[in-house]
Amino acid sequence: MIIKFETKSQRVKGLSFHPKRSWILASLHTGAIQLWDYRMGTMIDSYHEHEGPVRGLDFHSTQPLFVSGGDDYKIKVWNYKLRRCLFTLTGHYDYVRTVEFHREQPWIISASDDQTIRIWNWQSRTCISVLPGHNHYVMSASFHPRQDLVVSASLDQSVRVWDISALKQKNANVGTSPGDEFLKFTQLNQEFFNSGDAMVKYVLDGHDRGVNYAVFHPKLDLIVSASDDRTVRTWKVSDQRAWAVDTFSGHTHNVSCAVFHEKKDMIISASEDKTLRFYDISKSQFIRSYKREYERFWILDVHPTQNLIAAGHDGGLIVFKLERERPAYQSVKNVLYYMKDKNMREVKNGKDTPAAILRKSWPGASRNMYFDPTMSFCILTSDHEGGTYELFEIKKTSSSSEEVQLKNPVRKGKALFAAFVGLQKYATLDPKDKKVFVHSTQSDRTKELNLTIGPVKRIFSAVSGRLLMTTDDKVHLYDLEQQKVISSVNAAGVKFAVWSDDNTKVALLGKHMITICDSKLDPLCSVLETIRIKSGAFDKDGVFIYTTLNHMKYCLPTGDYGTIKTLELPIYISHVENNAVTIIDREGVVKVITIDSTEYRFKLALAQGRTGDIKKIIGESKILGDSIIAYLQQKGYPEIALRFVEDEVTKFNLALECGDIKTASEVAQKLDKKECWNSLGLEALSQGDVTAVEKAYRRTKNIERLSFLYTVTGSLDNLKQMLKIANNRGDIMSRFHNSLFLGDVEERVKILQQVGQTTLAYITAKNHGLESLAQEIRNTLPEDFKEPEFDFKPSLFLPPVPILPGGNWPLLHTQEVDYTDVGEAVTELDESQFDQFGEGIEIPGATNGQPSALQPTKKAPAVSELDETGEEINVDAFDLIEMPADAQVSLTTSSNFVAPNTGRNIVDLWPLNSQFPGDHIAAGSFESAIEILQKAVGIKNFAPLKELFLSIYAGSNLLMPSTPNQPSIYIPLQKGRNENERTKDTALPKLAVPSLSDLQLQLKDALKTCSNQNTMQAGVDMLREIMRQLLFIPILTKKDEREVKETLSTCCEYVIAFRMEIQRKNIQASDTKKAAELAAYFTRCKLQNTHIMIGLNSAMAAAFKLRNFNTAAAFANRLLKLGPPEKIQKQAQYVVDEKQKNPTDEVTLDYDDRNPFVVCNISLTPIYAGSDKIACSYCGASYLPKHDGELCTICEMGTCGKKTIGLYQYANSFKSASMQEEEF
């Protein structure tokens, strides 16, 4: 029993499956009706018009209607599309127990506690018959699926079968309407006296207590009834009589409901004893049961077409099926093998034929089927007893035939999943211990795999000698020869693994997730679905076609996915060939579905850049709808969509996106909207299309921007026109700006006069030498006006005169692909078709293509002696060079053979494919490596790198001894696992450098060495060696760069610290003050806590000896916070106590504990925050600005104060964006 859907709610009293959609109605004891989608697991709607519990529900088979009946005595008919109640039927005088639509007539039948059954016409909204006869509550009533019968169950301990053929005949002959007075009288007569439209045909007695439910079999002449006597009974009904067939017991409380299964010979019963029980009616025996812990079961419903059952209980409802419906199948070399009713069948070339018959004792339905690569053995598994398998040997009917027969099982065992891992080996997964065993097909040898990956959930076949294993959240690829997991991928809940035909890709299918990987289990892409994924298969182009519960979809290798078609029922894909998809459904029927693959073929061609295929697909079909246009725009191909879109707004936006100013201008002309012209103007301005910018500004009447455009392009004539336009518009500011741009002083003076700035107008005219105009203005000024005096000589302020007016920016002409011109297929041409291309070459001495023996032939000139028109060239017309008589000249023959150029040495390609110095050193290009190191990290001193240069060069090249007297064979060592990965475009050397993890281990050793006073200098030397080696670590990602920088920073800090410590020990006897300062500086380095404690202890002791109790106490407090050993802790506490007695410092140190600082590593003095400083170009050590250009004393390689960008940024500045995207 597999639960597919479950809800939590109040008690469910009624259920009804929708006949076509994945919906179920549930009526609650609270009066609510809920509509659920059991596939999606979501509530679609709820209805709340009943008062009190709702007990009866039913969907109409064809109309968007459902009916409900409740304890408020009402029957309501609802339209779920309109989401409301259409009308209410009243007439019952007590609780309505069940309601049901007739499958053919517009009728509803209802059963009530008023001891009657009523039949209603829901179209006329009237009661057309009342069926009295029961003398207790009528608990259920339902129509026969094919005959004119009704069965009812009552608490009077009887089951009654009613004949309603007369009612059907009457309603077929007499039309009814709500206003017919005679009908009203007839209905009243039927209700009280029963006019005989329905009569009791049989009364079935046999239950000892009340009967709660009775229903007809969907196909057989059987009735099942459920009773409070804790039994379920079946009854046989014929035309003459009815009698009891079987009684099924086992329930320990009232049986509230019992129904027949639609497709199996089975009865399902629900009881208040909290169990569901399943009975086989053909064998009259109990099969199984299902029990809830706390909830009693009240109602059941069976889906009319699918193997689904719903049960309502005190806490909600469950939708379940009895067993898995996925057939066991496998496609081998375009032949489909599948299991159906214990028979193995094969489908080849569209023919479905039996292949083998299993023994009768085969335990249940097969779950999985596996074939070995040579089709010599087959494994079948089933769910019987937790999981069993049987290994069969395959016997072919003939040597040339592919028809197979299964011999008796070679081996049996416990396993739910199996996989062939070689020609004579297979693996099984123990269902209990979750251990994997490898077996031999030839003997009983069994070997358990020693796994450390945790409990294995499933196993799948992989390439020969390997096995896929799934755990809770990962899939692992296990190599049987190496006996270890060689790769893993994060993929939770994987249920199936589907390999492509060439075994280069595998799709890992989970419940809602698909992860596509290559054969090494490196992830390529993934798809997340909201609906359960059922199956899938790869086509020849690597596109994965898969199905969900209700859709067939595709997934491209790029990760793009989409929908191909909608499915009515779940199906399982076995093979995809072009547009034909071979599927098998849950009934074991194999079909070939034709799909439209145009969309995903177009997207695939687009992703792979196959222009010819793109043109062909566009020419053959009309796929460019809104979704494809949006896809093209999203993927950066707006120029393709532009040629096919019809909507003008969309076309305009696409034209702007791909920079097609011409098309955008044409569309903007049609739309003629201000926002379009503004957008066009911005894009055209960025491209330097002055003509389009001018047009856009003119259409939007943007005077200011238009004036500025004419100014920057030097269009003085147009600028003068703008001045006139501004004058006509009365725009003073625009006139003044244009006059400034033109250098028209007289116009500016006039403008200033018009706006009342007479004084300013006079000064402007005066300074620009316009004496007559200035005098006229002076006469209008007051007599006491005093001219301003300037300390400088005014000069004429005029804009520069353009030498050459600017136009549109020059454009590079690119070859565009015309996707609208779809060429026809190339066909062979006969000779007559060449005539349409012009005159052919007339061959001397030939007639109609045949040589003539009767006509004298004339020697034709050589081709080289003919000009373009075919005339013979006069050699005497050329100025010829005098050649020596004995000159030997070899003329080229007509073979046109040109010897190929010598290929480039692979080593020469290394520096071209990389900008990392290690790759250049390996190629022997030391000069370019030095240049890179100088530019990228500012290396000044290369002497410490000499040994590393030689080591890298020697380690990346191999010299193999040859035969005697012959030079050694030179072999460059390259990266890449195979020849395809070592192409000329990606050729790189295999560098003989330690990995970053190795350097980090060396770093730990160096720190241990530094901690020893006797080997401190050796530790510093080791740290500097690590810093040198970090220069040649290949940095491919941001993560690599970050880790290298962290390691370099650690080395730098420790060299700074221990270099000061070495200096302190050398001078502590002669210069105690400087020694104390160096000890204080040591405590400010970024070191591990252990080393910080050592430094703090030294600084505390040095300060205490100088009687600097305040400073010593500061070090002591920091030391105490780090938790030193007990002895050191006592000393620190003693220093703190002494500071309380004498809080003074006798010696002034160049050290401020409250002001952050770094140490200059040449002068060994602090550089406090806010002071100027410089850093080493490589390691980042700090220095005073006076040391700019000097050699760094920490790494002994870098340059103080030189600005650099780092190796990673320098190398990536030479890469294309696509290469960087591939790395990330």
mmCIF file of N, CA and C in Angstrom, residues 694-763:
data_model
loop_
_atom_site.group_PDB
_atom_site.id
_atom_site.type_symbol
_atom_site.label_atom_id
_atom_site.label_comp_id
_atom_site.label_asym_id
_atom_site.label_seq_id
_atom_site.Cartn_x
_atom_site.Cartn_y
_atom_site.Cartn_z
ATOM 1 N N GLU A 694 20.136 63.288 -33.936
ATOM 2 C CA GLU A 694 19.512 64.545 -34.362
ATOM 3 C C GLU A 694 18.024 64.341 -34.668
ATOM 4 N N LYS A 695 17.711 63.240 -35.323
ATOM 5 C CA LYS A 695 16.316 62.955 -35.656
ATOM 6 C C LYS A 695 15.486 62.766 -34.403
ATOM 7 N N ALA A 696 16.046 62.032 -33.423
ATOM 8 C CA ALA A 696 15.318 61.790 -32.179
ATOM 9 C C ALA A 696 15.090 63.089 -31.426
ATOM 10 N N TYR A 697 16.108 63.942 -31.354
ATOM 11 C CA TYR A 697 15.958 65.206 -30.633
ATOM 12 C C TYR A 697 14.975 66.126 -31.335
ATOM 13 N N ARG A 698 14.961 66.088 -32.653
ATOM 14 C CA ARG A 698 14.017 66.933 -33.390
ATOM 15 C C ARG A 698 12.574 66.481 -33.140
ATOM 16 N N ARG A 699 12.345 65.133 -33.139
ATOM 17 C CA ARG A 699 10.979 64.653 -32.948
ATOM 18 C C ARG A 699 10.474 64.937 -31.543
ATOM 19 N N THR A 700 11.374 64.951 -30.579
ATOM 20 C CA THR A 700 10.951 65.247 -29.206
ATOM 21 C C THR A 700 11.075 66.735 -28.868
ATOM 22 N N LYS A 701 11.560 67.527 -29.834
ATOM 23 C CA LYS A 701 11.703 68.980 -29.649
ATOM 24 C C LYS A 701 12.576 69.301 -28.441
ATOM 25 N N ASN A 702 13.643 68.553 -28.318
ATOM 26 C CA ASN A 702 14.582 68.762 -27.222
ATOM 27 C C ASN A 702 15.617 69.786 -27.680
ATOM 28 N N ILE A 703 15.304 71.056 -27.532
ATOM 29 C CA ILE A 703 16.101 72.142 -28.095
ATOM 30 C C ILE A 703 17.485 72.197 -27.456
ATOM 31 N N GLU A 704 17.539 72.049 -26.120
ATOM 32 C CA GLU A 704 18.828 72.177 -25.434
ATOM 33 C C GLU A 704 19.817 71.109 -25.911
ATOM 34 N N ARG A 705 19.363 69.847 -25.939
ATOM 35 C CA ARG A 705 20.271 68.773 -26.356
ATOM 36 C C ARG A 705 20.631 68.883 -27.838
ATOM 37 N N LEU A 706 19.697 69.370 -28.632
ATOM 38 C CA LEU A 706 19.971 69.524 -30.052
ATOM 39 C C LEU A 706 21.041 70.586 -30.274
ATOM 40 N N SER A 707 20.957 71.698 -29.520
ATOM 41 C CA SER A 707 21.975 72.747 -29.619
ATOM 42 C C SER A 707 23.333 72.220 -29.201
ATOM 43 N N PHE A 708 23.361 71.463 -28.112
ATOM 44 C CA PHE A 708 24.628 70.915 -27.654
ATOM 45 C C PHE A 708 25.202 69.924 -28.671
ATOM 46 N N LEU A 709 24.324 69.122 -29.319
ATOM 47 C CA LEU A 709 24.783 68.181 -30.336
ATOM 48 C C LEU A 709 25.437 68.918 -31.494
ATOM 49 N N TYR A 710 24.803 70.009 -31.952
ATOM 50 C CA TYR A 710 25.381 70.778 -33.052
ATOM 51 C C TYR A 710 26.693 71.426 -32.639
ATOM 52 N N THR A 711 26.804 71.765 -31.371
ATOM 53 C CA THR A 711 28.036 72.397 -30.898
ATOM 54 C C THR A 711 29.199 71.417 -30.928
ATOM 55 N N VAL A 712 28.984 70.217 -30.358
ATOM 56 C CA VAL A 712 30.091 69.254 -30.258
ATOM 57 C C VAL A 712 30.441 68.664 -31.615
ATOM 58 N N THR A 713 29.493 68.700 -32.572
ATOM 59 C CA THR A 713 29.804 68.172 -33.906
ATOM 60 C C THR A 713 30.238 69.267 -34.864
ATOM 61 N N GLY A 714 30.234 70.532 -34.413
ATOM 62 C CA GLY A 714 30.702 71.620 -35.256
ATOM 63 C C GLY A 714 29.750 71.996 -36.367
ATOM 64 N N SER A 715 28.454 71.743 -36.222
ATOM 65 C CA SER A 715 27.467 72.080 -37.249
ATOM 66 C C SER A 715 26.992 73.507 -37.009
ATOM 67 N N LEU A 716 27.780 74.470 -37.470
ATOM 68 C CA LEU A 716 27.481 75.874 -37.186
ATOM 69 C C LEU A 716 26.218 76.346 -37.891
ATOM 70 N N ASP A 717 25.985 75.867 -39.116
ATOM 71 C CA ASP A 717 24.784 76.297 -39.829
ATOM 72 C C ASP A 717 23.531 75.864 -39.078
ATOM 73 N N ASN A 718 23.530 74.635 -38.609
ATOM 74 C CA ASN A 718 22.386 74.165 -37.845
ATOM 75 C C ASN A 718 22.265 74.893 -36.518
ATOM 76 N N LEU A 719 23.402 75.270 -35.947
ATOM 77 C CA LEU A 719 23.369 75.994 -34.679
ATOM 78 C C LEU A 719 22.773 77.389 -34.881
ATOM 79 N N LYS A 720 23.039 77.992 -36.047
ATOM 80 C CA LYS A 720 22.416 79.283 -36.338
ATOM 81 C C LYS A 720 20.903 79.137 -36.477
ATOM 82 N N GLN A 721 20.477 78.026 -37.070
ATOM 83 C CA GLN A 721 19.032 77.776 -37.161
ATOM 84 C C GLN A 721 18.417 77.637 -35.770
ATOM 85 N N MET A 722 19.156 76.989 -34.844
ATOM 86 C CA MET A 722 18.646 76.852 -33.480
ATOM 87 C C MET A 722 18.517 78.210 -32.818
ATOM 88 N N LEU A 723 19.433 79.135 -33.168
ATOM 89 C CA LEU A 723 19.340 80.488 -32.614
ATOM 90 C C LEU A 723 18.074 81.183 -33.104
ATOM 91 N N LYS A 724 17.745 80.989 -34.388
ATOM 92 C CA LYS A 724 16.521 81.579 -34.926
ATOM 93 C C LYS A 724 15.283 80.965 -34.285
ATOM 94 N N ILE A 725 15.325 79.633 -34.108
ATOM 95 C CA ILE A 725 14.171 78.957 -33.493
ATOM 96 C C ILE A 725 13.965 79.465 -32.068
ATOM 97 N N ALA A 726 15.045 79.631 -31.325
ATOM 98 C CA ALA A 726 14.927 80.144 -29.962
ATOM 99 C C ALA A 726 14.381 81.564 -29.955
ATOM 100 N N ASN A 727 14.781 82.366 -30.959
ATOM 101 C CA ASN A 727 14.276 83.736 -31.058
ATOM 102 C C ASN A 727 12.789 83.747 -31.352
ATOM 103 N N ASN A 728 12.360 82.858 -32.268
ATOM 104 C CA ASN A 728 10.935 82.784 -32.596
ATOM 105 C C ASN A 728 10.093 82.298 -31.419
ATOM 106 N N ARG A 729 10.677 81.404 -30.587
ATOM 107 C CA ARG A 729 9.951 80.868 -29.433
ATOM 108 C C ARG A 729 9.990 81.824 -28.255
ATOM 109 N N GLY A 730 10.840 82.841 -28.324
ATOM 110 C CA GLY A 730 10.961 83.773 -27.202
ATOM 111 C C GLY A 730 11.687 83.166 -26.025
ATOM 112 N N ASP A 731 12.552 82.212 -26.291
ATOM 113 C CA ASP A 731 13.293 81.534 -25.229
ATOM 114 C C ASP A 731 14.613 82.263 -25.045
ATOM 115 N N ILE A 732 14.684 83.136 -24.034
ATOM 116 C CA ILE A 732 15.851 83.973 -23.815
ATOM 117 C C ILE A 732 17.087 83.137 -23.491
ATOM 118 N N MET A 733 16.935 82.175 -22.565
ATOM 119 C CA MET A 733 18.079 81.372 -22.153
ATOM 120 C C MET A 733 18.649 80.570 -23.330
ATOM 121 N N SER A 734 17.759 79.994 -24.141
ATOM 122 C CA SER A 734 18.224 79.228 -25.288
ATOM 123 C C SER A 734 18.941 80.128 -26.280
ATOM 124 N N ARG A 735 18.420 81.361 -26.484
ATOM 125 C CA ARG A 735 19.098 82.303 -27.382
ATOM 126 C C ARG A 735 20.500 82.634 -26.880
ATOM 127 N N PHE A 736 20.595 82.874 -25.577
ATOM 128 C CA PHE A 736 21.885 83.254 -25.012
ATOM 129 C C PHE A 736 22.893 82.098 -25.126
ATOM 130 N N HIS A 737 22.427 80.868 -24.819
ATOM 131 C CA HIS A 737 23.332 79.714 -24.936
ATOM 132 C C HIS A 737 23.809 79.531 -26.372
ATOM 133 N N ASN A 738 22.895 79.632 -27.320
ATOM 134 C CA ASN A 738 23.272 79.445 -28.719
ATOM 135 C C ASN A 738 24.218 80.543 -29.190
ATOM 136 N N SER A 739 23.999 81.754 -28.705
ATOM 137 C CA SER A 739 24.910 82.841 -29.089
ATOM 138 C C SER A 739 26.302 82.615 -28.505
ATOM 139 N N LEU A 740 26.344 82.027 -27.281
ATOM 140 C CA LEU A 740 27.652 81.692 -26.709
ATOM 141 C C LEU A 740 28.341 80.618 -27.533
ATOM 142 N N PHE A 741 27.576 79.585 -27.916
ATOM 143 C CA PHE A 741 28.161 78.499 -28.709
ATOM 144 C C PHE A 741 28.671 79.014 -30.060
ATOM 145 N N LEU A 742 27.960 79.991 -30.647
ATOM 146 C CA LEU A 742 28.331 80.520 -31.963
ATOM 147 C C LEU A 742 29.406 81.608 -31.876
ATOM 148 N N GLY A 743 29.601 82.165 -30.676
ATOM 149 C CA GLY A 743 30.522 83.301 -30.541
ATOM 150 C C GLY A 743 29.931 84.576 -31.111
ATOM 151 N N ASP A 744 28.630 84.712 -31.163
ATOM 152 C CA ASP A 744 27.941 85.886 -31.716
ATOM 153 C C ASP A 744 27.785 86.919 -30.606
ATOM 154 N N VAL A 745 28.759 87.840 -30.512
ATOM 155 C CA VAL A 745 28.774 88.823 -29.423
ATOM 156 C C VAL A 745 27.638 89.823 -29.580
ATOM 157 N N GLU A 746 27.387 90.263 -30.812
ATOM 158 C CA GLU A 746 26.308 91.238 -31.017
ATOM 159 C C GLU A 746 24.972 90.679 -30.551
ATOM 160 N N GLU A 747 24.731 89.403 -30.797
ATOM 161 C CA GLU A 747 23.470 88.797 -30.365
ATOM 162 C C GLU A 747 23.392 88.756 -28.842
ATOM 163 N N ARG A 748 24.520 88.483 -28.195
ATOM 164 C CA ARG A 748 24.523 88.443 -26.735
ATOM 165 C C ARG A 748 24.235 89.822 -26.168
ATOM 166 N N VAL A 749 24.817 90.838 -26.805
ATOM 167 C CA VAL A 749 24.581 92.206 -26.332
ATOM 168 C C VAL A 749 23.103 92.559 -26.465
ATOM 169 N N LYS A 750 22.495 92.176 -27.596
ATOM 170 C CA LYS A 750 21.064 92.451 -27.779
ATOM 171 C C LYS A 750 20.219 91.756 -26.724
ATOM 172 N N ILE A 751 20.575 90.504 -26.440
ATOM 173 C CA ILE A 751 19.808 89.740 -25.448
ATOM 174 C C ILE A 751 19.916 90.400 -24.082
ATOM 175 N N LEU A 752 21.126 90.836 -23.708
ATOM 176 C CA LEU A 752 21.309 91.481 -22.406
ATOM 177 C C LEU A 752 20.533 92.785 -22.331
ATOM 178 N N GLN A 753 20.474 93.509 -23.448
ATOM 179 C CA GLN A 753 19.682 94.737 -23.459
ATOM 180 C C GLN A 753 18.192 94.433 -23.274
ATOM 181 N N GLN A 754 17.701 93.353 -23.944
ATOM 182 C CA GLN A 754 16.281 93.016 -23.868
ATOM 183 C C GLN A 754 15.850 92.623 -22.460
ATOM 184 N N VAL A 755 16.724 91.980 -21.746
ATOM 185 C CA VAL A 755 16.346 91.511 -20.400
ATOM 186 C C VAL A 755 16.672 92.566 -19.338
ATOM 187 N N GLY A 756 17.102 93.742 -19.738
ATOM 188 C CA GLY A 756 17.339 94.823 -18.781
ATOM 189 C C GLY A 756 18.722 94.858 -18.187
ATOM 190 N N GLN A 757 19.638 94.032 -18.682
ATOM 191 C CA GLN A 757 21.011 94.036 -18.187
ATOM 192 C C GLN A 757 21.848 94.991 -19.048
ATOM 193 N N THR A 758 21.493 96.301 -18.988
ATOM 194 C CA THR A 758 22.124 97.281 -19.862
ATOM 195 C C THR A 758 23.602 97.451 -19.537
ATOM 196 N N THR A 759 23.914 97.504 -18.259
ATOM 197 C CA THR A 759 25.316 97.677 -17.849
ATOM 198 C C THR A 759 26.162 96.510 -18.346
ATOM 199 N N LEU A 760 25.637 95.287 -18.159
ATOM 200 C CA LEU A 760 26.371 94.101 -18.608
ATOM 201 C C LEU A 760 26.493 94.096 -20.131
ATOM 202 N N ALA A 761 25.453 94.569 -20.818
ATOM 203 C CA ALA A 761 25.511 94.642 -22.275
ATOM 204 C C ALA A 761 26.587 95.625 -22.715
ATOM 205 N N TYR A 762 26.699 96.786 -22.025
ATOM 206 C CA TYR A 762 27.706 97.797 -22.357
ATOM 207 C C TYR A 762 29.107 97.223 -22.164
ATOM 208 N N ILE A 763 29.344 96.547 -21.016
ATOM 209 C CA ILE A 763 30.677 95.996 -20.735
ATOM 210 C C ILE A 763 31.041 94.936 -21.767
#
